[in-house]
Short mmCIF file of C-alpha atoms and ligand atoms in Angstrom, two decimals:
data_model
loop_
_atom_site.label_atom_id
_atom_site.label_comp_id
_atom_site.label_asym_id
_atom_site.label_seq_id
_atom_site.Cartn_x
_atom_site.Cartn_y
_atom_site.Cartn_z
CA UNK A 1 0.00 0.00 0.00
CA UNK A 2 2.97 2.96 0.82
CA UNK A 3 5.31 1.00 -1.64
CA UNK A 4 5.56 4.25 -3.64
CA UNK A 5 5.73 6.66 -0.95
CA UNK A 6 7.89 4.85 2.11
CA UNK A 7 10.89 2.69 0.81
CA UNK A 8 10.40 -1.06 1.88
CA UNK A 9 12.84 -3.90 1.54
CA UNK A 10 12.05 -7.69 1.38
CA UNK A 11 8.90 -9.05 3.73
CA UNK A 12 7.31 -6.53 6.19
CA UNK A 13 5.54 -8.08 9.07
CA UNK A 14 3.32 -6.06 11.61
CA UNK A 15 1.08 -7.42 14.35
CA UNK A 16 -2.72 -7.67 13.23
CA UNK A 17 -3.15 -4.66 15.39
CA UNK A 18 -1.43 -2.56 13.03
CA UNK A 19 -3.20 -3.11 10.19
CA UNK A 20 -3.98 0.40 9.74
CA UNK A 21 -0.43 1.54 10.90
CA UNK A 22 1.68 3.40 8.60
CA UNK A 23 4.49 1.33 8.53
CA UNK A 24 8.14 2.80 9.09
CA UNK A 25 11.14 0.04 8.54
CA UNK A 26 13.34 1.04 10.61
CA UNK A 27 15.97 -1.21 10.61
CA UNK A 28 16.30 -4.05 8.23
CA UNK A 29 15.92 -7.90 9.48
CA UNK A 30 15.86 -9.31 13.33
CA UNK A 31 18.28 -8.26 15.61
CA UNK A 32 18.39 -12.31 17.43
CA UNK A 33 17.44 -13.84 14.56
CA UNK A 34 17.99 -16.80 15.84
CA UNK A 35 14.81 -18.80 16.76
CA UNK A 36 14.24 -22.13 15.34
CA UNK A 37 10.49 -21.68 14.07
CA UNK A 38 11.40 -18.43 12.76
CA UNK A 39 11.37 -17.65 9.22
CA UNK A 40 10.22 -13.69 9.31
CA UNK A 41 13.85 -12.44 8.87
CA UNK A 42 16.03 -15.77 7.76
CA UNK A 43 16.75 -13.50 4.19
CA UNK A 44 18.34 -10.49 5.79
CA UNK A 45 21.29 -9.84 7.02
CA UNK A 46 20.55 -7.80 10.35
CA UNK A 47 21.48 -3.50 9.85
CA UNK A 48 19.79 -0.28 11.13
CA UNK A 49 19.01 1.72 8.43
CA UNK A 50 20.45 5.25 8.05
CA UNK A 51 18.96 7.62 10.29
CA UNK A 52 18.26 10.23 7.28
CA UNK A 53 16.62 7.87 5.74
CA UNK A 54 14.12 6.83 8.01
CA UNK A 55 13.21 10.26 8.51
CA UNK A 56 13.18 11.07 4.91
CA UNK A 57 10.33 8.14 5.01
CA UNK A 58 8.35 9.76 7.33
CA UNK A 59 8.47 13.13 5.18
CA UNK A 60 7.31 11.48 2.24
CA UNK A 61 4.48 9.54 3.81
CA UNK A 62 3.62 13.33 5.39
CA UNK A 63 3.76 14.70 1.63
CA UNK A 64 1.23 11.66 0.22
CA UNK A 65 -1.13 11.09 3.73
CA UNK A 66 -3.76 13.77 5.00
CA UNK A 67 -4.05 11.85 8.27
CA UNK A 68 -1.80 8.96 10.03
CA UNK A 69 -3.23 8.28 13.37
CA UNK A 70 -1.10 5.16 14.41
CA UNK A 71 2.34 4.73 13.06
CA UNK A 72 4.66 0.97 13.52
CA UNK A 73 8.34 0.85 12.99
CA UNK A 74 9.40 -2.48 12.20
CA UNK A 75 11.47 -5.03 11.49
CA UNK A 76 12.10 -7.38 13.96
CA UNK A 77 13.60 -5.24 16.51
CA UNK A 78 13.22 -2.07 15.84
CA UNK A 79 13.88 -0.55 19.36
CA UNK A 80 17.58 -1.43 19.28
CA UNK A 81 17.97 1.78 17.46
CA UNK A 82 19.97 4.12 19.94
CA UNK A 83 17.72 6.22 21.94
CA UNK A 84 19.40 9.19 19.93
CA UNK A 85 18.02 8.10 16.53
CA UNK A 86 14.69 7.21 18.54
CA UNK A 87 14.31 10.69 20.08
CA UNK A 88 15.05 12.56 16.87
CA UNK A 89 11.67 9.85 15.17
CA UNK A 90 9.70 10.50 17.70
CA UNK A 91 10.24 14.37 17.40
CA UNK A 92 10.02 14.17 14.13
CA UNK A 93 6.62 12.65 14.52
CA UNK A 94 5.25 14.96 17.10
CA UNK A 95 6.40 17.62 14.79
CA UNK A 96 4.91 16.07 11.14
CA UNK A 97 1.96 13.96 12.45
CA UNK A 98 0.00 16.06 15.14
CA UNK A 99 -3.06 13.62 14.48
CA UNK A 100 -0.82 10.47 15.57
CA UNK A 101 -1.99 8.89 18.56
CA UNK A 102 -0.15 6.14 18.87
CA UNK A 103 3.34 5.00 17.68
CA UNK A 104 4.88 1.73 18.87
CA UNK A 105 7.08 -0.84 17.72
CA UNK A 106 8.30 -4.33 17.74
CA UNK A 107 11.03 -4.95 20.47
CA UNK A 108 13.43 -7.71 21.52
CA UNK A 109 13.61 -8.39 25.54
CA UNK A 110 17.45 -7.48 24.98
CA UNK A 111 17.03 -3.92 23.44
CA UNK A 112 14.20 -3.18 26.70
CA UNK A 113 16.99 -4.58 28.58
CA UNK A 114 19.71 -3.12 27.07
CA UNK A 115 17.63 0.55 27.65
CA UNK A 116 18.06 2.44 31.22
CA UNK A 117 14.59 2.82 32.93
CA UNK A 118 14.95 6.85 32.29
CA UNK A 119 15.91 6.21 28.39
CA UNK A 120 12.52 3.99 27.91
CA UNK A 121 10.55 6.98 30.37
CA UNK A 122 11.66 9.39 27.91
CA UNK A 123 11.17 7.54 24.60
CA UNK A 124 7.04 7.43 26.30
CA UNK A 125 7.40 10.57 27.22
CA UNK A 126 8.05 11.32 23.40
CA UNK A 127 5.34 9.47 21.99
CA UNK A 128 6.53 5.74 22.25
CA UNK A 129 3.19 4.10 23.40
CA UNK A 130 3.31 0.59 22.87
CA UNK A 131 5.95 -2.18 22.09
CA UNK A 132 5.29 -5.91 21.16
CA UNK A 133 7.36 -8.40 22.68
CA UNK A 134 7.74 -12.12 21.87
CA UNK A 135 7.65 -14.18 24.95
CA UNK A 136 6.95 -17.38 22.92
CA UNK A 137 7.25 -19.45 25.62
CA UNK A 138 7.53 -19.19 30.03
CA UNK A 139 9.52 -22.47 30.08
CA UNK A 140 13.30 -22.00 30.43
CA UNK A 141 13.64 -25.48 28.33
CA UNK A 142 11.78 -24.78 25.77
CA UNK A 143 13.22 -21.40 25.06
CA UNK A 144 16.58 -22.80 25.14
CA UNK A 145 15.90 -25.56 23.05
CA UNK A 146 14.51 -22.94 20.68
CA UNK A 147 18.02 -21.00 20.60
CA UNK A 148 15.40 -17.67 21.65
CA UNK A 149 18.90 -16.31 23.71
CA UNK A 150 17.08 -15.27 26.65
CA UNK A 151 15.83 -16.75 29.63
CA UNK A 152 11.61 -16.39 30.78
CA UNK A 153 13.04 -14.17 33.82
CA UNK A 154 14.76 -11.49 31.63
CA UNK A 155 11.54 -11.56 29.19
CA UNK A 156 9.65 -11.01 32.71
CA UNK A 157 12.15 -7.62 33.84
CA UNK A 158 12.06 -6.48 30.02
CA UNK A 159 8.28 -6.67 29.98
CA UNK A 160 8.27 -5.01 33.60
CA UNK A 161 10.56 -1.96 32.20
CA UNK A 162 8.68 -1.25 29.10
CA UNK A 163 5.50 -1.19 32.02
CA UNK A 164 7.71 0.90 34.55
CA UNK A 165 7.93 3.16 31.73
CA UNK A 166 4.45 3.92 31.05
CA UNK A 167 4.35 1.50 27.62
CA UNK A 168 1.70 -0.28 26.57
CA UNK A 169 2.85 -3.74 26.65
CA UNK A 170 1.47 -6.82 24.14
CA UNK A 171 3.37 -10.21 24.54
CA UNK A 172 2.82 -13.01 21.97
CA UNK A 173 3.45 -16.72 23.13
CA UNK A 174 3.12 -19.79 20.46
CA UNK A 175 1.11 -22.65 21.24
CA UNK A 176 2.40 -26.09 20.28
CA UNK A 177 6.37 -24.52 20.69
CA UNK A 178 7.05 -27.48 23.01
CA UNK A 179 5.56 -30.32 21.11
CA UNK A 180 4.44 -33.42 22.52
CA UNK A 181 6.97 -33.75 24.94
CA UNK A 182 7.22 -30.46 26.46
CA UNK A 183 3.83 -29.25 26.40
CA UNK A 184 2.79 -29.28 30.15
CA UNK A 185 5.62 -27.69 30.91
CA UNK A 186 5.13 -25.07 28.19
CA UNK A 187 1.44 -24.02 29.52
CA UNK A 188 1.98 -24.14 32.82
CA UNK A 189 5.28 -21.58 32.76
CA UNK A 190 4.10 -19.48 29.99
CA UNK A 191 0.99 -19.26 32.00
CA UNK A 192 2.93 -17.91 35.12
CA UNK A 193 5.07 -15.76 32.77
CA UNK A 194 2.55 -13.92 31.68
CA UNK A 195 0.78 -13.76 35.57
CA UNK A 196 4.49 -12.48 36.84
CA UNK A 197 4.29 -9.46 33.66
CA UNK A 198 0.61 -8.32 33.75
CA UNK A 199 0.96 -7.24 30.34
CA UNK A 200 -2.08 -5.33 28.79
CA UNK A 201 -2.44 -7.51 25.20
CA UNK A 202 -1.68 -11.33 24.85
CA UNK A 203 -1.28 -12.43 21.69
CA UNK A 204 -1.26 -16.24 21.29
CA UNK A 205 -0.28 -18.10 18.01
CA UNK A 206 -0.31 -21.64 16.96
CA UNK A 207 3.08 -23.24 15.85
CA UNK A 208 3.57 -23.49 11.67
CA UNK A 209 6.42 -25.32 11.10
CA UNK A 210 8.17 -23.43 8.26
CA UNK A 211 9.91 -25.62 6.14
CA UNK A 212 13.09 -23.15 5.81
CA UNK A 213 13.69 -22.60 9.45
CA UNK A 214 16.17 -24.60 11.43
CA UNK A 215 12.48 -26.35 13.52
CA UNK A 216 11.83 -26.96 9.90
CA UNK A 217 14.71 -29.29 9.55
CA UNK A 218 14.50 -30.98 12.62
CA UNK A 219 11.20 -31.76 12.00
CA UNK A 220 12.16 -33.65 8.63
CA UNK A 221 14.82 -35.51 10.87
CA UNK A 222 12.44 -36.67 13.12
CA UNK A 223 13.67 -34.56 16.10
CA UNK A 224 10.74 -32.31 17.08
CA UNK A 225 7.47 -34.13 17.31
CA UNK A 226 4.66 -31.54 16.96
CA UNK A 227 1.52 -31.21 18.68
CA UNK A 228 -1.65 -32.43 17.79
CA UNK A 229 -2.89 -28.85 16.21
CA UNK A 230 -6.37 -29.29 17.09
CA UNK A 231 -7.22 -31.29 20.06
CA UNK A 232 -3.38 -30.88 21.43
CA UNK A 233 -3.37 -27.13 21.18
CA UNK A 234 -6.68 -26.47 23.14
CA UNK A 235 -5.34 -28.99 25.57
CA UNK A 236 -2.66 -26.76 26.09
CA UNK A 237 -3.87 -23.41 25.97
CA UNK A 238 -6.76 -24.66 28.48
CA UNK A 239 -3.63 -25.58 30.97
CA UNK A 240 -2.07 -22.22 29.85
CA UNK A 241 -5.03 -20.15 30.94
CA UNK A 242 -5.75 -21.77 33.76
CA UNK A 243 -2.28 -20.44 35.31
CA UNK A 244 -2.60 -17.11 33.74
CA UNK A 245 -3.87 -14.40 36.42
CA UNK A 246 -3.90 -10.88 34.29
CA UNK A 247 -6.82 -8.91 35.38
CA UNK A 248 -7.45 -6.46 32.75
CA UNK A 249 -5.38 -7.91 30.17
CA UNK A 250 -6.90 -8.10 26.77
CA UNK A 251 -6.07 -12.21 25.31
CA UNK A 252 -6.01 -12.76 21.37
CA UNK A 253 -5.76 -16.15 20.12
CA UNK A 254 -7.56 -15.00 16.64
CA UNK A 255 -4.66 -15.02 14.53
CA UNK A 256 -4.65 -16.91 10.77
CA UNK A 257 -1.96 -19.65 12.71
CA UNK A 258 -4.92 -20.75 14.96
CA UNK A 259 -7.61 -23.46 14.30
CA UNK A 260 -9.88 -22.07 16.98
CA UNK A 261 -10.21 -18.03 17.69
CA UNK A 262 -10.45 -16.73 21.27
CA UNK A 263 -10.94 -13.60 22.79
CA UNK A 264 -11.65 -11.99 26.03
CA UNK A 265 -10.53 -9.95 28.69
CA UNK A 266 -8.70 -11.80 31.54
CA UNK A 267 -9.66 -12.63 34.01
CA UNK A 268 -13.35 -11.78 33.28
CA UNK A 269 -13.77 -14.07 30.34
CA UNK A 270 -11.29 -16.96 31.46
CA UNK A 271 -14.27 -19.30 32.11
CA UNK A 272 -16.20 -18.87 28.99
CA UNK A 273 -12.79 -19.14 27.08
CA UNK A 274 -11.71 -22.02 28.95
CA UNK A 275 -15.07 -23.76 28.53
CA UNK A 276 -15.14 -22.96 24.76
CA UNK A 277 -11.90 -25.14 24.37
CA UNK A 278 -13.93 -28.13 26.23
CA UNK A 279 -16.67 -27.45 23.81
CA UNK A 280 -13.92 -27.82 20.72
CA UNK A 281 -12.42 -30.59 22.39
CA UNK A 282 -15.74 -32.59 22.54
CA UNK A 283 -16.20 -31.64 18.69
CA UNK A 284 -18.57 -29.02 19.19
CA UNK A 285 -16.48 -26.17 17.66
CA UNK A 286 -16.36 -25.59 13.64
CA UNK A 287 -12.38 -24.83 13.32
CA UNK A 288 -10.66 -22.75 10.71
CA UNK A 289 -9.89 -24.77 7.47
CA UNK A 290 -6.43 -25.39 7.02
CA UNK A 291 -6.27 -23.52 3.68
CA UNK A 292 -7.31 -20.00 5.89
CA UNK A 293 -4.08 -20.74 8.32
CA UNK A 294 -1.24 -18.76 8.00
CA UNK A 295 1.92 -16.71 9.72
S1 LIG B 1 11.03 -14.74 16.86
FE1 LIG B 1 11.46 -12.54 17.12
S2 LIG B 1 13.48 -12.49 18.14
FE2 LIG B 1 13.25 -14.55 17.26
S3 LIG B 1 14.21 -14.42 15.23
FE3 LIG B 1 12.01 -14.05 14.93
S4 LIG B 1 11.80 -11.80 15.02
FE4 LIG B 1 13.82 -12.32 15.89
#
């Protein structure tokens, strides 16, 4: 849609929140890049764009757009920028796009880590509202065996510093990442992560094994044995709720990756989520066809 007016290059991915976002790449690729069933960034090599640049994207979107009220800077990480480059974007913003309300951005526990508590104060103070974080999973095991290069307590003090901050935080965890062996495990800690962060959005997936990623070839080896995608995933995510206390906190499972959409507002509609999986479970559900699932 803003191929002719901002500069994109290879695959941009933005949550389904952003939909309506103008979308800013900010820097190119995944800062990690390293997770198994990852294949959003596997083509690029990892760089931050040149500062100019970036800001020459947001003048020409201001040029072409009479009104941008929500603006995403991707790729995968895009908060590793120094807080420099972020504070000239965000004035930049203020300064272009009075109608913006919100601007937020995809972000890696280690660049929240990686911030001081006053730099990611400031950077909401300038306009940074909201940043999506992957948690994928709560279990220390699986996230090693996943190569994700951080442990489910430094997720837990990134997601608490982006709070202490004033951000609007959304965490997205991947049902099915432990497969049949680790799956207990998986929905019980991913449940307490997410009780220990309080964030204010879950976003929960289903696993897609992409063929090119490193899960991918495993898989063909014989070396990760997936989850039943139906009856193993609600299974799951009915343990995974269970242990999930977030009062207030909006839960999404109504992305393309999932056979069975949920939504509700924790802990409010925990019950009537929780009894909708027994319902799919006992084949009273109609489930997404396969051909509609998709990262
Ligand atoms: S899951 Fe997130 S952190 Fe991991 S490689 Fe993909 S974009 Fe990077």
């Amino acid at each position: 849609m803003y191929t002719d007016v901002v500069r994109y290059e290879g695959a941009i991915f933005r949550p389904p929140s952003e939909a309506y976002s103008l979308i800013i790449q900010s820097t190119i690729g995944c800062s990690n890049n390293t997770c198994h069933f990852c294949g959003a960034f596997r083509e690029k090599v990892f760089r931050l764009r040149p500062l100019e640049e970036v800001l020459e994207d947001l003048f020409r979107a201001r040029a072409f757009y009479t009104r941008v009220e929500r603006i995403f800077f991707a790729d995968g990480d895009a908060l590793i920028r120094p807080t420099e480059d972020w504070i000239a974007l965000l004035d930049c913003i203020r300064e272009q796009f009075p109608e913006c309300t919100r601007v937020s951005t995809y972000a890696s526990p280690r660049s929240l880590l990686l911030k001081t508590p006053e730099e990611l104060t400031q950077l909401r103070q300038l306009g940074l509202a909201m940043v999506y974080m992957g948690l994928e999973s709560g279990s220390d095991t699986v996230l090693e065996d996943m190569c994700k290069n951080a442990t489910a307590a430094q997720i837990i003090e990134a997601g608490h510093k982006a709070k202490a901050a004033g951000m609007k935080l959304s965490v997205t965890a991947i049902s099915g990442l432990g497969g049949q062996e680790l799956w207990e495990e998986h929905a019980v800690e991913t449940g307490r992560a997410f009780t220990a962060m309080k964030p204010d959005y879950i976003g929960l997936l289903t696993l897609i094994i992409e063929p090119q990623t490193p899960l991918g070839a495993r898989y063909r080896r014989g070396e990760f044995h997936p989850l039943d995608p139906t009856d193993g995933v609600f299974r799951e995510t009915k343990l995974m709720l269970e242990h999930t206390d977030c009062d207030g906190c909006i839960f999404r499972s109504n992305h393309a990756s999932n056979y069975l959409p949920l939504g509700g507002t924790l802990n409010r509609d925990r019950a009537a989520m929780i009894a909708r999986l027994d319902s799919a479970l006992a084949g009273g559900q109609r489930l997404r066809p396969d051909w509609m699932r998709g990262l």
